Amino acid sequence: MPVTAGTAPARPGPPRALALLAAAHAGPALAVTAVTGLLALRAALHPMDAAAVTAAVFTGQLTIGWGNDLLDLSRDRAVGRTDKPLVAGSLPVGWVARALVVAAVASLVLSALAGWRSALVNVVLATGAGHAYNFGLKATRWSWVPYTCGFGMLPSVVTLAASPPHWAPWWMTAAGAALGVGAHLLNVLPDLADDEATGVRGLPHRIGERPSRALAAVLLTAASLLAVTAPAGSPPAWAWTALALVTVLAVLTWFGRGRAPFRAAVTIALLDVVLLTVA
């Protein structure tokens, strides 16, 4: 079977629909979408507005994932990333490119349905930040900026779709930003060697594995503190319990060995999401 330019040789693999989801980085995309849905529920949005803003964020996240795999294709091939569908040949490049365009149009339409304020923040500061990362910031010392912007602005993407529209509280924006940078540091750690081999040197690569892990623990713990102590009123008992657990996990992140520190930091991030969405 002839191979067209830009298309890897076909190999046995998952169905193309599943491969397309894998190329979109479906796990992170669904996680961000779930957080958006919980924030919409917390903000008591009208069901139609909640559906529009959640779907807008989801389709925007899909464009970021597909864009990442398209732009990184040559680098992924160089380091043998056969876990990626485009490299493995289980998915044609054209499919991903067309899916990206469809998702981008859908995200723009859905964002508009949520109101122009929410749309502007989502398209420029949330989804746009993800594409800025893909297009070059990931390889600079400023690699953390898109995560600060994208996660920090996510609560406001939701609240600006409310009636009346309003910015999210400062503490929620700050906690989201801290969570975003912490997530960036953790997300890059498993790929440090491959990234270095292909010339990608973001903040985690420049400061190293152990400092990145420690900084992630500090930022994620700060996000927890903000989510528990900054909202008006007295925090519930369960929130203090969660904060105590975060403290224990932070110590494990700093001083643990093997995979334990990474898993502890990921657990803190998950607790932060819970605290942020129900605080």
Short mmCIF file of C-alpha atoms in Angstrom, two decimals:
data_model
loop_
_atom_site.label_atom_id
_atom_site.label_comp_id
_atom_site.label_asym_id
_atom_site.label_seq_id
_atom_site.Cartn_x
_atom_site.Cartn_y
_atom_site.Cartn_z
CA MET A 1 0.00 0.00 0.00
CA PRO A 2 1.53 3.35 -0.97
CA VAL A 3 2.26 5.85 1.75
CA THR A 4 1.30 9.46 1.07
CA ALA A 5 3.43 12.35 2.29
CA GLY A 6 2.92 13.16 5.94
CA THR A 7 1.18 9.83 6.68
CA ALA A 8 2.85 7.09 8.68
CA PRO A 9 2.57 3.48 7.40
CA ALA A 10 -0.64 1.82 8.57
CA ARG A 11 -0.16 -0.64 11.42
CA PRO A 12 -2.57 -2.68 13.51
CA GLY A 13 -3.92 -0.55 16.32
CA PRO A 14 -7.03 0.72 18.03
CA PRO A 15 -10.09 1.79 16.02
CA ARG A 16 -9.58 5.18 14.47
CA ALA A 17 -12.22 6.83 16.67
CA LEU A 18 -10.30 5.73 19.77
CA ALA A 19 -7.00 6.72 18.18
CA LEU A 20 -8.47 10.16 17.45
CA LEU A 21 -9.40 10.55 21.12
CA ALA A 22 -5.94 9.44 22.16
CA ALA A 23 -4.36 12.02 19.85
CA ALA A 24 -6.55 14.67 21.48
CA HIS A 25 -5.06 13.84 24.90
CA ALA A 26 -8.57 12.87 25.97
CA GLY A 27 -7.66 12.33 29.64
CA PRO A 28 -6.55 15.91 30.37
CA ALA A 29 -9.28 17.29 28.08
CA LEU A 30 -11.99 15.43 29.98
CA ALA A 31 -10.47 16.42 33.32
CA VAL A 32 -10.57 20.14 32.45
CA THR A 33 -14.10 19.69 31.09
CA ALA A 34 -15.22 18.01 34.31
CA VAL A 35 -13.78 20.88 36.36
CA THR A 36 -15.63 23.34 34.12
CA GLY A 37 -18.89 21.48 34.63
CA LEU A 38 -18.43 21.47 38.41
CA LEU A 39 -17.62 25.18 38.39
CA ALA A 40 -20.77 25.81 36.32
CA LEU A 41 -22.79 23.85 38.86
CA ARG A 42 -21.19 25.81 41.69
CA ALA A 43 -22.00 29.10 39.95
CA ALA A 44 -25.64 28.03 39.50
CA LEU A 45 -25.60 28.77 35.78
CA HIS A 46 -28.74 28.31 33.71
CA PRO A 47 -28.61 24.73 32.33
CA MET A 48 -28.27 25.94 28.73
CA ASP A 49 -25.45 28.33 29.65
CA ALA A 50 -23.73 25.61 31.67
CA ALA A 51 -23.96 23.18 28.75
CA ALA A 52 -22.66 25.78 26.28
CA VAL A 53 -19.66 26.86 28.35
CA THR A 54 -18.73 23.28 29.28
CA ALA A 55 -18.94 22.12 25.67
CA ALA A 56 -16.99 25.19 24.52
CA VAL A 57 -14.16 24.35 26.91
CA PHE A 58 -14.21 20.68 25.89
CA THR A 59 -13.97 21.38 22.17
CA GLY A 60 -11.28 23.97 22.83
CA GLN A 61 -9.29 21.39 24.77
CA LEU A 62 -9.62 18.97 21.87
CA THR A 63 -8.02 21.52 19.55
CA ILE A 64 -5.12 21.94 21.96
CA GLY A 65 -4.51 18.19 22.13
CA TRP A 66 -4.71 17.61 18.40
CA GLY A 67 -2.62 20.68 17.70
CA ASN A 68 0.03 19.39 20.08
CA ASP A 69 0.34 16.02 18.38
CA LEU A 70 0.40 17.58 14.91
CA LEU A 71 3.10 20.09 15.80
CA ASP A 72 5.16 17.53 17.74
CA LEU A 73 4.94 14.78 15.10
CA SER A 74 8.53 15.07 13.87
CA ARG A 75 9.90 15.24 17.42
CA ASP A 76 7.77 12.29 18.53
CA ARG A 77 9.00 10.23 15.59
CA ALA A 78 12.60 11.12 16.43
CA VAL A 79 12.31 9.67 19.93
CA GLY A 80 10.11 6.72 18.93
CA ARG A 81 6.89 7.75 20.68
CA THR A 82 4.90 4.82 19.28
CA ASP A 83 2.35 5.31 22.06
CA LYS A 84 1.06 8.24 19.99
CA PRO A 85 -1.37 7.29 17.18
CA LEU A 86 0.20 9.56 14.55
CA VAL A 87 3.63 8.06 15.16
CA ALA A 88 2.32 4.49 15.32
CA GLY A 89 0.52 4.95 12.00
CA SER A 90 -2.91 4.07 13.40
CA LEU A 91 -4.31 7.47 12.45
CA PRO A 92 -3.84 9.55 9.27
CA VAL A 93 -2.59 13.09 9.73
CA GLY A 94 -5.47 14.38 7.63
CA TRP A 95 -8.03 13.01 10.06
CA VAL A 96 -6.48 14.92 12.93
CA ALA A 97 -6.19 18.14 10.93
CA ARG A 98 -9.85 17.99 9.88
CA ALA A 99 -10.99 17.10 13.40
CA LEU A 100 -9.07 20.09 14.75
CA VAL A 101 -10.80 22.47 12.33
CA VAL A 102 -14.26 21.08 13.18
CA ALA A 103 -13.57 21.31 16.92
CA ALA A 104 -12.25 24.87 16.55
CA VAL A 105 -15.39 26.01 14.75
CA ALA A 106 -17.57 24.25 17.31
CA SER A 107 -15.66 25.87 20.17
CA LEU A 108 -16.11 29.33 18.68
CA VAL A 109 -19.86 28.84 18.18
CA LEU A 110 -20.39 27.34 21.64
CA SER A 111 -18.29 30.07 23.26
CA ALA A 112 -20.45 32.71 21.57
CA LEU A 113 -23.58 31.02 22.94
CA ALA A 114 -22.15 31.46 26.45
CA GLY A 115 -21.88 35.24 25.93
CA TRP A 116 -19.21 37.46 24.43
CA ARG A 117 -17.37 38.04 27.71
CA SER A 118 -16.98 34.36 28.46
CA ALA A 119 -16.19 33.69 24.80
CA LEU A 120 -13.41 36.26 24.70
CA VAL A 121 -11.74 34.92 27.84
CA ASN A 122 -12.11 31.30 26.74
CA VAL A 123 -10.89 31.75 23.17
CA VAL A 124 -8.02 34.16 23.91
CA LEU A 125 -6.86 33.45 27.46
CA ALA A 126 -7.80 29.80 27.99
CA THR A 127 -7.78 27.88 24.70
CA GLY A 128 -5.47 30.47 23.16
CA ALA A 129 -2.96 29.97 25.96
CA GLY A 130 -2.85 26.25 25.21
CA HIS A 131 -2.04 26.90 21.57
CA ALA A 132 0.61 29.46 22.52
CA TYR A 133 2.24 26.68 24.55
CA ASN A 134 2.13 24.31 21.57
CA PHE A 135 3.50 26.88 19.14
CA GLY A 136 6.68 27.58 21.06
CA LEU A 137 6.34 28.64 24.69
CA LYS A 138 6.74 25.01 25.77
CA ALA A 139 10.42 25.19 24.76
CA THR A 140 11.19 28.36 26.73
CA ARG A 141 11.59 29.37 30.35
CA TRP A 142 8.09 30.85 30.04
CA SER A 143 6.45 27.45 29.55
CA TRP A 144 4.50 27.92 32.78
CA VAL A 145 2.71 31.08 31.58
CA PRO A 146 0.03 29.37 29.44
CA TYR A 147 -0.87 27.11 32.36
CA THR A 148 -1.09 30.08 34.70
CA CYS A 149 -3.35 31.86 32.26
CA GLY A 150 -5.47 28.90 31.17
CA PHE A 151 -6.18 27.47 34.61
CA GLY A 152 -6.36 30.85 36.30
CA MET A 153 -8.96 32.13 33.83
CA LEU A 154 -11.08 28.96 33.77
CA PRO A 155 -13.29 30.00 36.73
CA SER A 156 -13.97 33.33 35.03
CA VAL A 157 -14.86 31.60 31.76
CA VAL A 158 -17.71 30.11 33.78
CA THR A 159 -18.75 33.11 35.89
CA LEU A 160 -18.71 35.43 32.87
CA ALA A 161 -21.38 33.17 31.35
CA ALA A 162 -23.62 33.81 34.38
CA SER A 163 -26.40 36.37 34.64
CA PRO A 164 -25.17 38.93 35.47
CA PRO A 165 -21.65 38.21 34.16
CA HIS A 166 -18.87 38.69 36.71
CA TRP A 167 -15.23 37.81 37.24
CA ALA A 168 -14.42 34.90 39.52
CA PRO A 169 -13.17 35.76 43.04
CA TRP A 170 -9.47 36.62 43.21
CA TRP A 171 -8.67 33.62 45.37
CA MET A 172 -10.24 31.24 42.86
CA THR A 173 -8.20 32.78 40.05
CA ALA A 174 -5.00 32.55 42.12
CA ALA A 175 -5.72 28.97 43.20
CA GLY A 176 -6.45 27.98 39.60
CA ALA A 177 -3.20 29.57 38.43
CA ALA A 178 -1.18 27.76 41.11
CA LEU A 179 -2.91 24.50 40.24
CA GLY A 180 -2.14 25.05 36.57
CA VAL A 181 1.59 25.60 37.04
CA GLY A 182 1.76 22.64 39.41
CA ALA A 183 0.00 20.50 36.81
CA HIS A 184 2.47 21.68 34.15
CA LEU A 185 5.45 20.69 36.26
CA LEU A 186 3.99 17.25 36.99
CA ASN A 187 2.87 16.66 33.41
CA VAL A 188 6.33 17.28 31.97
CA LEU A 189 8.34 15.18 34.46
CA PRO A 190 7.86 11.78 32.73
CA ASP A 191 9.02 13.24 29.39
CA LEU A 192 12.07 15.23 30.53
CA ALA A 193 14.61 13.04 28.74
CA ASP A 194 12.67 12.80 25.46
CA ASP A 195 12.03 16.54 25.45
CA GLU A 196 15.69 17.36 26.06
CA ALA A 197 16.67 15.07 23.19
CA THR A 198 14.49 17.06 20.78
CA GLY A 199 15.44 20.54 22.00
CA VAL A 200 12.39 21.27 24.17
CA ARG A 201 13.59 23.05 27.31
CA GLY A 202 10.77 24.55 29.29
CA LEU A 203 10.93 25.62 32.92
CA PRO A 204 10.93 22.05 34.35
CA HIS A 205 13.83 21.05 32.09
CA ARG A 206 15.84 24.10 33.14
CA ILE A 207 15.43 23.64 36.89
CA GLY A 208 15.54 19.83 36.94
CA GLU A 209 13.37 16.97 38.14
CA ARG A 210 13.67 17.32 41.91
CA PRO A 211 13.24 21.13 42.06
CA SER A 212 10.26 20.82 39.69
CA ARG A 213 8.65 18.28 41.97
CA ALA A 214 9.28 20.45 45.03
CA LEU A 215 7.92 23.57 43.32
CA ALA A 216 4.83 21.64 42.24
CA ALA A 217 4.23 20.59 45.84
CA VAL A 218 4.54 24.19 47.06
CA LEU A 219 2.16 25.54 44.41
CA LEU A 220 -0.42 22.80 44.86
CA THR A 221 -0.34 23.25 48.63
CA ALA A 222 -0.79 27.01 48.17
CA ALA A 223 -3.82 26.32 45.97
CA SER A 224 -5.25 24.15 48.74
CA LEU A 225 -4.69 26.85 51.35
CA LEU A 226 -6.42 29.45 49.20
CA ALA A 227 -9.38 27.20 48.47
CA VAL A 228 -9.91 26.43 52.16
CA THR A 229 -9.12 29.73 53.89
CA ALA A 230 -9.93 32.49 51.38
CA PRO A 231 -13.70 32.05 50.83
CA ALA A 232 -16.01 33.97 53.14
CA GLY A 233 -17.26 32.11 56.20
CA SER A 234 -15.83 29.33 58.30
CA PRO A 235 -14.43 26.34 56.36
CA PRO A 236 -16.24 23.04 56.98
CA ALA A 237 -14.53 20.30 58.96
CA TRP A 238 -13.97 18.15 55.89
CA ALA A 239 -12.02 20.98 54.23
CA TRP A 240 -9.61 21.14 57.17
CA THR A 241 -9.25 17.36 56.96
CA ALA A 242 -8.42 17.64 53.26
CA LEU A 243 -5.88 20.37 54.02
CA ALA A 244 -4.22 18.16 56.64
CA LEU A 245 -4.00 15.36 54.08
CA VAL A 246 -2.48 17.79 51.58
CA THR A 247 0.21 18.68 54.14
CA VAL A 248 1.13 15.02 54.61
CA LEU A 249 1.23 14.45 50.87
CA ALA A 250 3.38 17.56 50.38
CA VAL A 251 5.96 16.15 52.81
CA LEU A 252 5.92 12.87 50.88
CA THR A 253 6.41 14.80 47.64
CA TRP A 254 9.51 16.48 49.07
CA PHE A 255 11.12 13.53 50.82
CA GLY A 256 9.68 10.36 49.26
CA ARG A 257 11.53 8.00 46.95
CA GLY A 258 10.72 6.28 43.69
CA ARG A 259 7.29 6.98 42.21
CA ALA A 260 5.75 7.91 45.58
CA PRO A 261 6.51 11.68 45.33
CA PHE A 262 4.95 11.92 41.86
CA ARG A 263 1.82 10.04 42.96
CA ALA A 264 1.56 12.17 46.10
CA ALA A 265 1.74 15.37 44.05
CA VAL A 266 -0.92 14.11 41.63
CA THR A 267 -3.16 13.31 44.61
CA ILE A 268 -2.70 16.87 45.92
CA ALA A 269 -3.74 18.17 42.49
CA LEU A 270 -6.90 16.05 42.60
CA LEU A 271 -7.73 17.31 46.09
CA ASP A 272 -7.17 20.86 44.88
CA VAL A 273 -9.74 20.32 42.15
CA VAL A 274 -12.27 19.12 44.72
CA LEU A 275 -11.56 22.04 47.04
CA LEU A 276 -11.68 24.56 44.20
CA THR A 277 -15.00 23.37 42.82
CA VAL A 278 -16.90 22.96 46.08
CA ALA A 279 -15.32 25.68 48.24
#
